[in-house]
PDB file of C-alpha atoms in Angstrom:
ATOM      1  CA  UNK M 137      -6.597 -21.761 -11.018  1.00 87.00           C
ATOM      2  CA  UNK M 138      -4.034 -20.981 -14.019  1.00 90.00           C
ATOM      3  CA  UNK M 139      -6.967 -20.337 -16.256  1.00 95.00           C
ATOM      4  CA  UNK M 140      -6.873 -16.015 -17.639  1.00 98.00           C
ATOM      5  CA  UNK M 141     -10.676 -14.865 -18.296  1.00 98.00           C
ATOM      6  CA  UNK M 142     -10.283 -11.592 -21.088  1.00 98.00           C
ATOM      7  CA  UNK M 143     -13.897 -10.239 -21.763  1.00 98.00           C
ATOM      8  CA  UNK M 144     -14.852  -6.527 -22.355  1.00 98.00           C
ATOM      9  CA  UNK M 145     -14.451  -3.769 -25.266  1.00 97.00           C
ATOM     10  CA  UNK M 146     -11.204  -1.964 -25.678  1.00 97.00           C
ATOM     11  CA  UNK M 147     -12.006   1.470 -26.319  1.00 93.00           C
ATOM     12  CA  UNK M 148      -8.837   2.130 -28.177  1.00 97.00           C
ATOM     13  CA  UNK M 149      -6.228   0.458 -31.000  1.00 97.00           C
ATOM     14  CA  UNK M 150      -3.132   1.789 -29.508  1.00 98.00           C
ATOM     15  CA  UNK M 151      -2.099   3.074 -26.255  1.00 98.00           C
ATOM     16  CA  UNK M 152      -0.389   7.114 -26.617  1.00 96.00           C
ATOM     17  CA  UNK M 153       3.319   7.217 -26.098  1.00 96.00           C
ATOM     18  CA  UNK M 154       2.921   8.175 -22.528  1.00 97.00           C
ATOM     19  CA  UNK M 155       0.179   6.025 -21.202  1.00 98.00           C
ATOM     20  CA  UNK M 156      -1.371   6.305 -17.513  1.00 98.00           C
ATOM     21  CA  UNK M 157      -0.992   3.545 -15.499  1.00 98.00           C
ATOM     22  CA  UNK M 158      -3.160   3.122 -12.048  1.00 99.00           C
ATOM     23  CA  UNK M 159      -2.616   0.294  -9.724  1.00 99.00           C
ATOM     24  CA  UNK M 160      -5.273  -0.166  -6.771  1.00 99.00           C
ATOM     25  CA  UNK M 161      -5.774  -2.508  -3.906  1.00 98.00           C
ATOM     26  CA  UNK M 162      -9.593  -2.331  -4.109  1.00 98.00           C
ATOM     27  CA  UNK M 163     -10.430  -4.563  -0.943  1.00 98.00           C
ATOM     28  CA  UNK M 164     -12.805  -7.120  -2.394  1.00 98.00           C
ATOM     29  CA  UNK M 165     -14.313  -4.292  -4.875  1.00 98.00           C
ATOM     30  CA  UNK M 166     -17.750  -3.690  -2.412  1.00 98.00           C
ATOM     31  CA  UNK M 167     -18.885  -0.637  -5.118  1.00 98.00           C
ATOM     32  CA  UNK M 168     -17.565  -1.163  -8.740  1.00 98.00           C
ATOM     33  CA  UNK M 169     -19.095   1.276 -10.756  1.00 98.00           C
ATOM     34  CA  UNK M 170     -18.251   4.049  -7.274  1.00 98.00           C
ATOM     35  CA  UNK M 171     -14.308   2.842  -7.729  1.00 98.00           C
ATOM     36  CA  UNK M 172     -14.470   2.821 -11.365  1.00 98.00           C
ATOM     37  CA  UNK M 173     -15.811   6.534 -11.568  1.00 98.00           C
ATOM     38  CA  UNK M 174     -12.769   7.469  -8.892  1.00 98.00           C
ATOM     39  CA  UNK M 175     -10.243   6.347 -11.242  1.00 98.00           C
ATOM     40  CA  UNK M 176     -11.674   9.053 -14.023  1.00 97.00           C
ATOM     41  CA  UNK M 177      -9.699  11.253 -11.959  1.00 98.00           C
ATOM     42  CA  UNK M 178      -6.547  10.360 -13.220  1.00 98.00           C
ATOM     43  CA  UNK M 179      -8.018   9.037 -16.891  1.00 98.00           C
ATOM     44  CA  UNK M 180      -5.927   5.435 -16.243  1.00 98.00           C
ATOM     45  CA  UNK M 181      -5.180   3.620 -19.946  1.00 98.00           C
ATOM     46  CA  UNK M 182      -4.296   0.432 -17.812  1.00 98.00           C
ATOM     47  CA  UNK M 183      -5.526  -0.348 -14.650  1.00 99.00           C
ATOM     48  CA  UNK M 184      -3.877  -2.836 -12.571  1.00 99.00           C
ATOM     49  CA  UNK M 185      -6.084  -4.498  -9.779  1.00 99.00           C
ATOM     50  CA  UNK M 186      -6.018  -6.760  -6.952  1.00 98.00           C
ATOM     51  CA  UNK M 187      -8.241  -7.903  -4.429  1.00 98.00           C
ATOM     52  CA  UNK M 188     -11.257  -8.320  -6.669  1.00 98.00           C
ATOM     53  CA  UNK M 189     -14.273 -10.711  -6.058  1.00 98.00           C
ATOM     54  CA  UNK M 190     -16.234 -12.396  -8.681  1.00 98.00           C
ATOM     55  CA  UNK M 191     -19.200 -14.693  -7.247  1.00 98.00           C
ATOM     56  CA  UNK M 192     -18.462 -13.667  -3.712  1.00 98.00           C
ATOM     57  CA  UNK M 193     -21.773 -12.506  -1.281  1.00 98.00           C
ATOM     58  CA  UNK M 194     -19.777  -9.939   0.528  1.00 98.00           C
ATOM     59  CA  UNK M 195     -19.460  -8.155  -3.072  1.00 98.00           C
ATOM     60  CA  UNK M 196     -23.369  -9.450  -3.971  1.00 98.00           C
ATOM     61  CA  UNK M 197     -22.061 -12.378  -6.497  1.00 98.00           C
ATOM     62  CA  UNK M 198     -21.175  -9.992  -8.880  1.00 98.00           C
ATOM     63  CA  UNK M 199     -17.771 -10.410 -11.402  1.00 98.00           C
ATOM     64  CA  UNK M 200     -16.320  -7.030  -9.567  1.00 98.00           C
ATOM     65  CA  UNK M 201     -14.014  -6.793 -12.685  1.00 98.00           C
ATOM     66  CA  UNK M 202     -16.028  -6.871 -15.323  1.00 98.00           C
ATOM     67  CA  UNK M 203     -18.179  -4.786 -14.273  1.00 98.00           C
ATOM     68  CA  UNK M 204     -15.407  -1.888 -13.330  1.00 98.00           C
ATOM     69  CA  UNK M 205     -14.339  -2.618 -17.630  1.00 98.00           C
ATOM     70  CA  UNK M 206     -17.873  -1.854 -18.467  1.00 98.00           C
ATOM     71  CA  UNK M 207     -18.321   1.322 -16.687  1.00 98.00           C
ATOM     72  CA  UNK M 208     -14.317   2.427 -18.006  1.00 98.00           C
ATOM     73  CA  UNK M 209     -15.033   0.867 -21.524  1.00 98.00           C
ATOM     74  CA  UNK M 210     -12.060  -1.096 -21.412  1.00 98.00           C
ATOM     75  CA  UNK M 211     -11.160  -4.698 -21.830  1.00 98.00           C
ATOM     76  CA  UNK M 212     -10.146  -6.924 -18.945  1.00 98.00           C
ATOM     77  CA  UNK M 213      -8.048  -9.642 -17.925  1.00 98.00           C
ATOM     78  CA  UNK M 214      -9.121 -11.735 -14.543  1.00 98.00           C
ATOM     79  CA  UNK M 215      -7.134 -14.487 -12.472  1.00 98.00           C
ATOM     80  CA  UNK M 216      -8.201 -16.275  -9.217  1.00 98.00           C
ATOM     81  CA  UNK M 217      -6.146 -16.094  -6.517  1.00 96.00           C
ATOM     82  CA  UNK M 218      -7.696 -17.884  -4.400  1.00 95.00           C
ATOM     83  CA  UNK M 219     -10.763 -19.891  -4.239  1.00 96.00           C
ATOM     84  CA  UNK M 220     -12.696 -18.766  -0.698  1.00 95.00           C
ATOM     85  CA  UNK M 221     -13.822 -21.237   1.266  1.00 93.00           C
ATOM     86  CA  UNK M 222     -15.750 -18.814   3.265  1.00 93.00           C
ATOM     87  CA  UNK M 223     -18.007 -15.776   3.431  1.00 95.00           C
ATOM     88  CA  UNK M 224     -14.970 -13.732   4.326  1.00 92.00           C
ATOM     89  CA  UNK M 225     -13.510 -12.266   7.754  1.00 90.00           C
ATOM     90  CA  UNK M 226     -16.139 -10.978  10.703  1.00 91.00           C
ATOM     91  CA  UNK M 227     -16.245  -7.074   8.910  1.00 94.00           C
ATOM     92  CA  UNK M 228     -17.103  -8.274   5.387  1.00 95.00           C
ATOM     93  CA  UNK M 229     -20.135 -10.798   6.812  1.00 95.00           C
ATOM     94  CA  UNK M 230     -21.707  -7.431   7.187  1.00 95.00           C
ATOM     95  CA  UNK M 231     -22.430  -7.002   3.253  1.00 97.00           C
ATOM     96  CA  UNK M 232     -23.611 -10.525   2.834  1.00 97.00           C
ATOM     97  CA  UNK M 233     -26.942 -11.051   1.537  1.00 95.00           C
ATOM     98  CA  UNK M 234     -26.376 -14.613   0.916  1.00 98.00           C
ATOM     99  CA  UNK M 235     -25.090 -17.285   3.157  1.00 97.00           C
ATOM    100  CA  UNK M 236     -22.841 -18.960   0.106  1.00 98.00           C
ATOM    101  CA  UNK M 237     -20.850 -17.576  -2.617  1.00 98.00           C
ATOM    102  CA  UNK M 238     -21.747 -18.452  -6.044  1.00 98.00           C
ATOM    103  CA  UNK M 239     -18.372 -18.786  -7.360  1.00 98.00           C
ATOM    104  CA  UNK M 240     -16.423 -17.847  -4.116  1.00 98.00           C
ATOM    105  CA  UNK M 241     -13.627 -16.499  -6.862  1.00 98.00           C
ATOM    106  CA  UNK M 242     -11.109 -14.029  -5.666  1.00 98.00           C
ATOM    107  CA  UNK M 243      -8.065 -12.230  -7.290  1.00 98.00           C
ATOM    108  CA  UNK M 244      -6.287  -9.956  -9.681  1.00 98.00           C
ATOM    109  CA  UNK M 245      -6.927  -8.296 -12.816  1.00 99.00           C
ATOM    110  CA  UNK M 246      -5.712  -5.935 -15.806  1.00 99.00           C
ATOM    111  CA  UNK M 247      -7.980  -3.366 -17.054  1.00 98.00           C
ATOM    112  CA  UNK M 248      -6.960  -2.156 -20.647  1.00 98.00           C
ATOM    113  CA  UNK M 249      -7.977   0.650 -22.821  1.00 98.00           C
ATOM    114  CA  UNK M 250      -6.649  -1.278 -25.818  1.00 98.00           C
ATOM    115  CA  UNK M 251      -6.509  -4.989 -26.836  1.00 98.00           C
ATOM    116  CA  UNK M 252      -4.011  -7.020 -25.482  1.00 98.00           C
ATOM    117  CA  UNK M 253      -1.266  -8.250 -27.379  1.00 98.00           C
ATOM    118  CA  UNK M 254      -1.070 -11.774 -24.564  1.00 98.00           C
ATOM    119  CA  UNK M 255      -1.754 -12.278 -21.234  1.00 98.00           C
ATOM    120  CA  UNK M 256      -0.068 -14.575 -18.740  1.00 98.00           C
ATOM    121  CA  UNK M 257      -0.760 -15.819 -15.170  1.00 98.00           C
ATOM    122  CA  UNK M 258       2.653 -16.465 -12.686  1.00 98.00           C
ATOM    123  CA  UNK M 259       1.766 -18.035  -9.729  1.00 96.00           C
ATOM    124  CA  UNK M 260       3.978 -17.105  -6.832  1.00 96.00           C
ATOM    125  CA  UNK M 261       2.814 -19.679  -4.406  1.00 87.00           C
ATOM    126  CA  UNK M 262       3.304 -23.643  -3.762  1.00 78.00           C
ATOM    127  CA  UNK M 263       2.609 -23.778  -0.126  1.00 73.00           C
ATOM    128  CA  UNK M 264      -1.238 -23.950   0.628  1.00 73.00           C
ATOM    129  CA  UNK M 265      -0.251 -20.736   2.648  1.00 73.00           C
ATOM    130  CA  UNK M 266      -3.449 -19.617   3.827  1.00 78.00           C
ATOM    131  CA  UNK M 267      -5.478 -23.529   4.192  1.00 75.00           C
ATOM    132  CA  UNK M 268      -2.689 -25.561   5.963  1.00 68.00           C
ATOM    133  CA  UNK M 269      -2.058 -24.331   9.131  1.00 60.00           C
ATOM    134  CA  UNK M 270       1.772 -26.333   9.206  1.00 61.00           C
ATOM    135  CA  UNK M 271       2.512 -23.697   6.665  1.00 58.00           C
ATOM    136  CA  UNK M 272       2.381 -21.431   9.860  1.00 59.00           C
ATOM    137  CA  UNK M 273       0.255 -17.961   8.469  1.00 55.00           C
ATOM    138  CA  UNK M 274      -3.260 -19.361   8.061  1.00 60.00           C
ATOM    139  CA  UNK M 275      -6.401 -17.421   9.051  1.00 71.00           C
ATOM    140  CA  UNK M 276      -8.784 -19.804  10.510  1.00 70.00           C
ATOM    141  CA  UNK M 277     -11.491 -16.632   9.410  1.00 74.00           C
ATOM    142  CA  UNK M 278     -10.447 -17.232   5.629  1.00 82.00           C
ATOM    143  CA  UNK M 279      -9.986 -20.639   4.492  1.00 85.00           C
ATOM    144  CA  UNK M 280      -8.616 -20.615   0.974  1.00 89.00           C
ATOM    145  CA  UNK M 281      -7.571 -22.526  -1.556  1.00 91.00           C
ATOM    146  CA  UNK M 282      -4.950 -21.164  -4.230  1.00 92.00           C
ATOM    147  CA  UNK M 283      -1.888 -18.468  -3.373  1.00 92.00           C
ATOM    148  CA  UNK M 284      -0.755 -14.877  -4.165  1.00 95.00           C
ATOM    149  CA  UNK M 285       0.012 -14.359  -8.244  1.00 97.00           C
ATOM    150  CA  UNK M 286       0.528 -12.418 -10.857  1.00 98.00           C
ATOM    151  CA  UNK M 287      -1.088 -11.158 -14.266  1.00 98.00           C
ATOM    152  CA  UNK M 288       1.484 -10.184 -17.029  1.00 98.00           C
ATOM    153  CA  UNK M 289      -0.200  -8.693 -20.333  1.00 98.00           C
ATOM    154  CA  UNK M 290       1.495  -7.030 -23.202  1.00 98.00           C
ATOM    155  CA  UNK M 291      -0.146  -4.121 -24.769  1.00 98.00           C
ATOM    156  CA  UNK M 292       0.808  -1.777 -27.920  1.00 98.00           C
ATOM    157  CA  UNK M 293       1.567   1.807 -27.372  1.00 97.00           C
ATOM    158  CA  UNK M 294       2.267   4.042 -30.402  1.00 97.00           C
ATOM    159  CA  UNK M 295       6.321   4.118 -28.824  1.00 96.00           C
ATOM    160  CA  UNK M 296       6.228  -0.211 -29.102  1.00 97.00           C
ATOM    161  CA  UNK M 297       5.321  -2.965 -27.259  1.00 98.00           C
ATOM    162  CA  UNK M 298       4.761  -3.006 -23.333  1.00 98.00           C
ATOM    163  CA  UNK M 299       4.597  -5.068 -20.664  1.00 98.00           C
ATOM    164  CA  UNK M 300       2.265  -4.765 -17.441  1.00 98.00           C
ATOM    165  CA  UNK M 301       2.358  -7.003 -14.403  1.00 99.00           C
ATOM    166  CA  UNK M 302      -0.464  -6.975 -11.856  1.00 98.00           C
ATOM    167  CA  UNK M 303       0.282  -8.801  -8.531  1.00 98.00           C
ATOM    168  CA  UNK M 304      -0.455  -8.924  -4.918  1.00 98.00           C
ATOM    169  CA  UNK M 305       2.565 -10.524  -2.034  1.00 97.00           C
ATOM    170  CA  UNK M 306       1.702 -12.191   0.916  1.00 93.00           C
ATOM    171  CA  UNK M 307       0.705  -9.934   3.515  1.00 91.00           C
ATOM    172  CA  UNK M 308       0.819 -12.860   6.458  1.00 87.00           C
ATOM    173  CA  UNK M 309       4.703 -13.243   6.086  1.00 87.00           C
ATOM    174  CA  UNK M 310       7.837 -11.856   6.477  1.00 91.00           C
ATOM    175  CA  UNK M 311      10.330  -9.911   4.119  1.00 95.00           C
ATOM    176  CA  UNK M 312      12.220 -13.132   3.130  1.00 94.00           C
ATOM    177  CA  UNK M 313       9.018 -14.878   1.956  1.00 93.00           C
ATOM    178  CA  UNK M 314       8.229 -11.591  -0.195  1.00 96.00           C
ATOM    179  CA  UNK M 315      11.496 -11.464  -1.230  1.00 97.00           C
ATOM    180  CA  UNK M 316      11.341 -14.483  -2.368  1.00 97.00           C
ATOM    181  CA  UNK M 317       7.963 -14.400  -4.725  1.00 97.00           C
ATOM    182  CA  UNK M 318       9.053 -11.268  -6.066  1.00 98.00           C
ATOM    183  CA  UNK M 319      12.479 -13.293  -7.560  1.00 98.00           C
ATOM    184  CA  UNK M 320      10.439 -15.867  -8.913  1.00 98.00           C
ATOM    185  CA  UNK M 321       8.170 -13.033 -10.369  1.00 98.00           C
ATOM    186  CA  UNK M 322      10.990 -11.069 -11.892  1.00 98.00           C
ATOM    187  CA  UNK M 323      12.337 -14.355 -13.631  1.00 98.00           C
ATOM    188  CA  UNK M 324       9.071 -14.932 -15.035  1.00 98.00           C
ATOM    189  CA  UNK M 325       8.575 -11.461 -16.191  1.00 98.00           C
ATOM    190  CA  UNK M 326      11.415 -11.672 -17.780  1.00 97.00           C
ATOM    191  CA  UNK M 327      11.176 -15.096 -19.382  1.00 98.00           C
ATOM    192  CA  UNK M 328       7.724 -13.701 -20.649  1.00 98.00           C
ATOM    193  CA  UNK M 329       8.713  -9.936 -21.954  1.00 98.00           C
ATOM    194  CA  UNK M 330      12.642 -10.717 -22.813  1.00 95.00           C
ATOM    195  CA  UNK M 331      13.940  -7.264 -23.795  1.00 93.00           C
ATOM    196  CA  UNK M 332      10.754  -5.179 -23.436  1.00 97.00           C
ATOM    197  CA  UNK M 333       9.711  -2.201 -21.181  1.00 98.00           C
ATOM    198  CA  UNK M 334       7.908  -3.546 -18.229  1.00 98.00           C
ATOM    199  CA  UNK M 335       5.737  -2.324 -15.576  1.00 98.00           C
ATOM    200  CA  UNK M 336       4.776  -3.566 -12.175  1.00 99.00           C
ATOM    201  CA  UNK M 337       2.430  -2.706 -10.550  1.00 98.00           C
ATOM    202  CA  UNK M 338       0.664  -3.896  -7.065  1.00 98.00           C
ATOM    203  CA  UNK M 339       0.290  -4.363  -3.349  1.00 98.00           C
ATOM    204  CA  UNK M 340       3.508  -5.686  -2.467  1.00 98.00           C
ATOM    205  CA  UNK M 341       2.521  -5.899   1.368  1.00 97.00           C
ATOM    206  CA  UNK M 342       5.752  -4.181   1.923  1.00 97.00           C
ATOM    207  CA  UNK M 343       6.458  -3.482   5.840  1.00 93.00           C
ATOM    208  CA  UNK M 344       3.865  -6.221   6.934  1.00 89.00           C
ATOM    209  CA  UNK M 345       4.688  -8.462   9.817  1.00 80.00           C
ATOM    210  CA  UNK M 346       7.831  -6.733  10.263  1.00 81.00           C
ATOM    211  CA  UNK M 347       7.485  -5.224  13.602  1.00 75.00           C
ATOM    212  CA  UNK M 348       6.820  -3.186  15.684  1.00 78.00           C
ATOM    213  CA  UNK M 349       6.704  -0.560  13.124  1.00 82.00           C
ATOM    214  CA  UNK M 350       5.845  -1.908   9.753  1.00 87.00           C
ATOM    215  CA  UNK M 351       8.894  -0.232   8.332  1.00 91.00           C
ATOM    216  CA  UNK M 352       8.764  -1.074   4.354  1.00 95.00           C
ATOM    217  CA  UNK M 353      12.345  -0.060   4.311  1.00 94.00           C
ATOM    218  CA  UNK M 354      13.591  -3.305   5.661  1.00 94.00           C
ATOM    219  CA  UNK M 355      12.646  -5.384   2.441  1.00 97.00           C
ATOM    220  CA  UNK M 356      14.866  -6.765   0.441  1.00 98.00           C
ATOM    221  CA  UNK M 357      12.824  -6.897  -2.520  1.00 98.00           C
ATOM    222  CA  UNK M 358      14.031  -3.546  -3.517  1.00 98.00           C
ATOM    223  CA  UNK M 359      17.804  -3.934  -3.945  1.00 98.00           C
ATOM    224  CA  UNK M 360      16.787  -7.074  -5.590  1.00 98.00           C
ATOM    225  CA  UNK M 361      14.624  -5.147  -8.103  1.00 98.00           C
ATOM    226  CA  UNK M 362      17.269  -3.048  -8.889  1.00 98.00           C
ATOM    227  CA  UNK M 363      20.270  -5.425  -9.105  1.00 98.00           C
ATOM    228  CA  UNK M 364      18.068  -6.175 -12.371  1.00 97.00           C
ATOM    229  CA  UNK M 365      17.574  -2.931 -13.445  1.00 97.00           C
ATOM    230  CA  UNK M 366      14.352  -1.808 -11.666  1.00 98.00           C
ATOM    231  CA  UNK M 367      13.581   1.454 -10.582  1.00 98.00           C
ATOM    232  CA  UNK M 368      11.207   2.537  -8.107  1.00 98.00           C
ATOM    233  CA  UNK M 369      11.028   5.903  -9.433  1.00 98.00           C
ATOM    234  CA  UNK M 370       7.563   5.723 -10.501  1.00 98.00           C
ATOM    235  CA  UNK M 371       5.861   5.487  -6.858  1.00 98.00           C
ATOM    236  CA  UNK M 372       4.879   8.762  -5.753  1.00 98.00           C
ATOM    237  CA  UNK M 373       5.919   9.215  -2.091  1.00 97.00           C
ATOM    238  CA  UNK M 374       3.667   9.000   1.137  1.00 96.00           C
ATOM    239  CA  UNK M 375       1.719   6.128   2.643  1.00 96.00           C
ATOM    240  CA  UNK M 376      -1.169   4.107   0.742  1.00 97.00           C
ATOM    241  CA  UNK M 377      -3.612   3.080   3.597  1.00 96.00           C
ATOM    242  CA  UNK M 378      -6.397   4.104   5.581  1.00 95.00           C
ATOM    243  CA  UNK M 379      -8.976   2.795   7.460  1.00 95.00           C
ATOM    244  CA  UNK M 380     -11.516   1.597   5.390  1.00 97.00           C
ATOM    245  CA  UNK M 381     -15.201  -0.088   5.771  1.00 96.00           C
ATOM    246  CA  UNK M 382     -13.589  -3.651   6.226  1.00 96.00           C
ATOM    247  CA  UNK M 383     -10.476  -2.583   7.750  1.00 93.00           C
ATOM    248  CA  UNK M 384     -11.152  -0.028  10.649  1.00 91.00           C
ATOM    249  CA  UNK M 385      -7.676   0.189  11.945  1.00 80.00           C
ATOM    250  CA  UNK M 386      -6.662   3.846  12.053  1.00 75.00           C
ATOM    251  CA  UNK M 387      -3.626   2.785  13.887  1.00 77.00           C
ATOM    252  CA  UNK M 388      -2.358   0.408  10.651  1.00 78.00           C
ATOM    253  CA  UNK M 389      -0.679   3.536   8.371  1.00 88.00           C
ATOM    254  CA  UNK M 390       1.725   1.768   5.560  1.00 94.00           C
ATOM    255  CA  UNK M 391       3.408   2.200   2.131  1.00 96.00           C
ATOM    256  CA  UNK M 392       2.526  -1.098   0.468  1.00 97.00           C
ATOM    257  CA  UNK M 393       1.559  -0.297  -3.293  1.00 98.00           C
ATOM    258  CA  UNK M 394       4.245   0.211  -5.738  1.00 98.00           C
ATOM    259  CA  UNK M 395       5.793   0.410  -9.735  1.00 98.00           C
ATOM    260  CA  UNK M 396       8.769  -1.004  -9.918  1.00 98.00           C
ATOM    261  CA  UNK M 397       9.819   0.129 -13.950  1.00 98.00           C
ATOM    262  CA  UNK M 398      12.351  -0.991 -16.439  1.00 98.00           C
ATOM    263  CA  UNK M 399      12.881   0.409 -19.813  1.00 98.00           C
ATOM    264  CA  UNK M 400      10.560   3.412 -19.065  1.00 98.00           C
ATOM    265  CA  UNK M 401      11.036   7.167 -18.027  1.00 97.00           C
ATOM    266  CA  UNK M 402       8.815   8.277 -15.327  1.00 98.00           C
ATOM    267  CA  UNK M 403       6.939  11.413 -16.142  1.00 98.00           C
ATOM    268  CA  UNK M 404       4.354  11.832 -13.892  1.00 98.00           C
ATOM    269  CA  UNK M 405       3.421   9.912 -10.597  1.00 98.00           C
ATOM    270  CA  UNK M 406       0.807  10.539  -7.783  1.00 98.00           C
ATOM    271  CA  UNK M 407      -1.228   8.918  -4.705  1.00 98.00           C
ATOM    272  CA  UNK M 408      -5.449   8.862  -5.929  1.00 98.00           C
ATOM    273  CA  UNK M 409      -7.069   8.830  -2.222  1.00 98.00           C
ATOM    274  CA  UNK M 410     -10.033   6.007  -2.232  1.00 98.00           C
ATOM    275  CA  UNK M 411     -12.477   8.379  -0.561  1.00 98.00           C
ATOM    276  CA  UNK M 412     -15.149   9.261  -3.126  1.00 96.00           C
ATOM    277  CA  UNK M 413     -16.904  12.637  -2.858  1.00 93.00           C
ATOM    278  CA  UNK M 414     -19.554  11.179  -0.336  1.00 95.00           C
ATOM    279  CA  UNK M 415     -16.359  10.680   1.991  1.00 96.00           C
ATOM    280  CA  UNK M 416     -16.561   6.964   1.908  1.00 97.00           C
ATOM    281  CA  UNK M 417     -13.935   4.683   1.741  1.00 97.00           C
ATOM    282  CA  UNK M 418     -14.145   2.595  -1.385  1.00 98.00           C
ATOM    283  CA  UNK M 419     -10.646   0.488  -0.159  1.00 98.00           C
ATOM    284  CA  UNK M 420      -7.935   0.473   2.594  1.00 97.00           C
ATOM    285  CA  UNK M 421      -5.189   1.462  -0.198  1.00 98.00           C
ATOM    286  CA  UNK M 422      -5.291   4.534  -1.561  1.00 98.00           C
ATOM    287  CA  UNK M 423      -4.472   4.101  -5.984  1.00 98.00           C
ATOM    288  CA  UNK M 424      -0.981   5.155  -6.815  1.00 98.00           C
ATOM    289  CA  UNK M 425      -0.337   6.154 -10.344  1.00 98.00           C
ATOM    290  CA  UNK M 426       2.263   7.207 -12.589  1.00 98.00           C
ATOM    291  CA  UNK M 427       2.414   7.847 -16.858  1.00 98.00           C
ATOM    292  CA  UNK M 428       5.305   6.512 -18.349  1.00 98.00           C
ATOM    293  CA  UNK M 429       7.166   6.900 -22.214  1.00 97.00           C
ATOM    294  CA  UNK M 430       8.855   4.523 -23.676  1.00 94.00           C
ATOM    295  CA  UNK M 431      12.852   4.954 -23.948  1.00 83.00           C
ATOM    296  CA  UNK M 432      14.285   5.039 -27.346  1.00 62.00           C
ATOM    297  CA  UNK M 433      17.125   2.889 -27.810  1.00 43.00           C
ATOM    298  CA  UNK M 434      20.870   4.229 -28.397  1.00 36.00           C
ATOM    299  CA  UNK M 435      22.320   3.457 -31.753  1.00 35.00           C
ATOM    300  CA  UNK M 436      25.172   1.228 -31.363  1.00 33.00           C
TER     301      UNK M 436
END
């Protein structure tokens, strides 16, 4: 469960001084090469991901990430999240062909157009929050073993080094557990990247389980971001779900995908829908994106 997997080809030496950066909730990743092919439509350099299956039936056993790398030519870096115990929830049973899961492996990954410099897993979770049901936020439709993390990879760019963090919060909590993960995250970042640029990236379940209106505005993970010198000036505005294949609840609109950016200048940002030119859904969260340069340090 700490273990990083990096496989595929870089296409590239060195990232351009203002690389693209996408970062998509693909729900389980039902049609790689389909969501891979979407992304051309920004021309990412990093991709962050979460939600990814590798050896899960609902996604036909296949290692969703590496086979998005392939079709972008990139290199890849893939954490589990959890270990499913399961075949999934009620929707997904519908794209089973099997009736067990090879590896049952689900979580997070970095896509890169260039090598990486080193890669890091934080784990945000101690709590068995989605198998013991005294931690109060189980799903008796998704037994699991593991808890909501992080990826942190640092990757050269013709401006210097960077650092990019993929990572998912817990969506069956409140804003003080999210709150919470993301301090432990940010210290880790930190301790990881001391004195670099960093990015991050992810589905920060902002909003959920705060009702009655899912109102990301009442997280605290914000003001904490920026006590640290965070901006959020790289997510484009406007909501990032829809109803999807898995997840037909039109009623469900949030904003829960998000850069939070230090060291950086913001110079393009934007909302990728997930609805490929057949009109299907490929995800419930639409990919936000921004590019991003490097900022030069002021002589003393």
């Amino acid at each position: 469960m700490n273990a990083v997997q990096i496989g595929g080809t870089a296409a590239q030496s060195v990232l351009p001084t203002t690389p693209t950066v996408a970062a998509w909730n693909v729900e389980r990743c039902l049609f790689p090469e389909d969501t891979a092919a979407q992304l051309n439509i920004v021309s990412p350099d990093i991709v962050l991901l979460s939600e990814v299956d590798h050896g899960m039936s609902r996604t036909g056993q296949r290692h969703t990430t590496e086979d998005m790398a392939a079709f972008l030519g990139m290199q890849y870096a893939f954490g589990v999240e959890f270990l499913e115990l399961d075949l999934g929830g009620p929707t997904e049973r519908q794209f089973c062909k099997d009736s067990f899961n090879s590896l049952g492996w689900h979580g997070n990954a970095i896509l890169s157009s260039v090598p990486f410099k080193r890669v890091g897993m934080i784990r945000l979770d101690q709590d068995g929050h989605w198998f013991a049901a005294d931690a109060g936020a189980s799903d008796p439709d998704q037994p699991r073993l593991g808890g909501r993390m992080a990826l942190a990879a640092i990757v050269p760019t013709e401006a210097g080094p960077l650092c990019v963090v993929s990572t998912h919060l817990e969506s069956n909590a409140n804003a003080a557990h999210r709150h919470t993960q993301f301090a432990d995250l940010l210290a880790a970042v930190e301790e990881f990247a001391p004195d670099m640029p960093i990015l991050i990236g992810g589905d920060l379940n902002t909003g959920n389980h705060i009702p009655p209106d899912f109102d990301w505005k009442r997280e605290t993970l914000f003001d904490l971001a920026e006590t640290q010198g965070f901006s959020w000036e790289f997510t484009a505005e406007g909501m990032t779900t829809r109803p999807s294949l898995i997840t037909p609840h039109p009623d469900r609109v949030m904003k829960l995908d998000w850069f939070a950016g230090r060291g950086l200048h913001c110079d393009e940002k934007g909302i990728l829908p997930s609805i490929d030119a057949t009109k299907r859904p490929l995800s419930d969260h639409d990919c936000v994106w921004c590019s991003v340069s490097l900022k030069h340090s002021q002589p003393e």
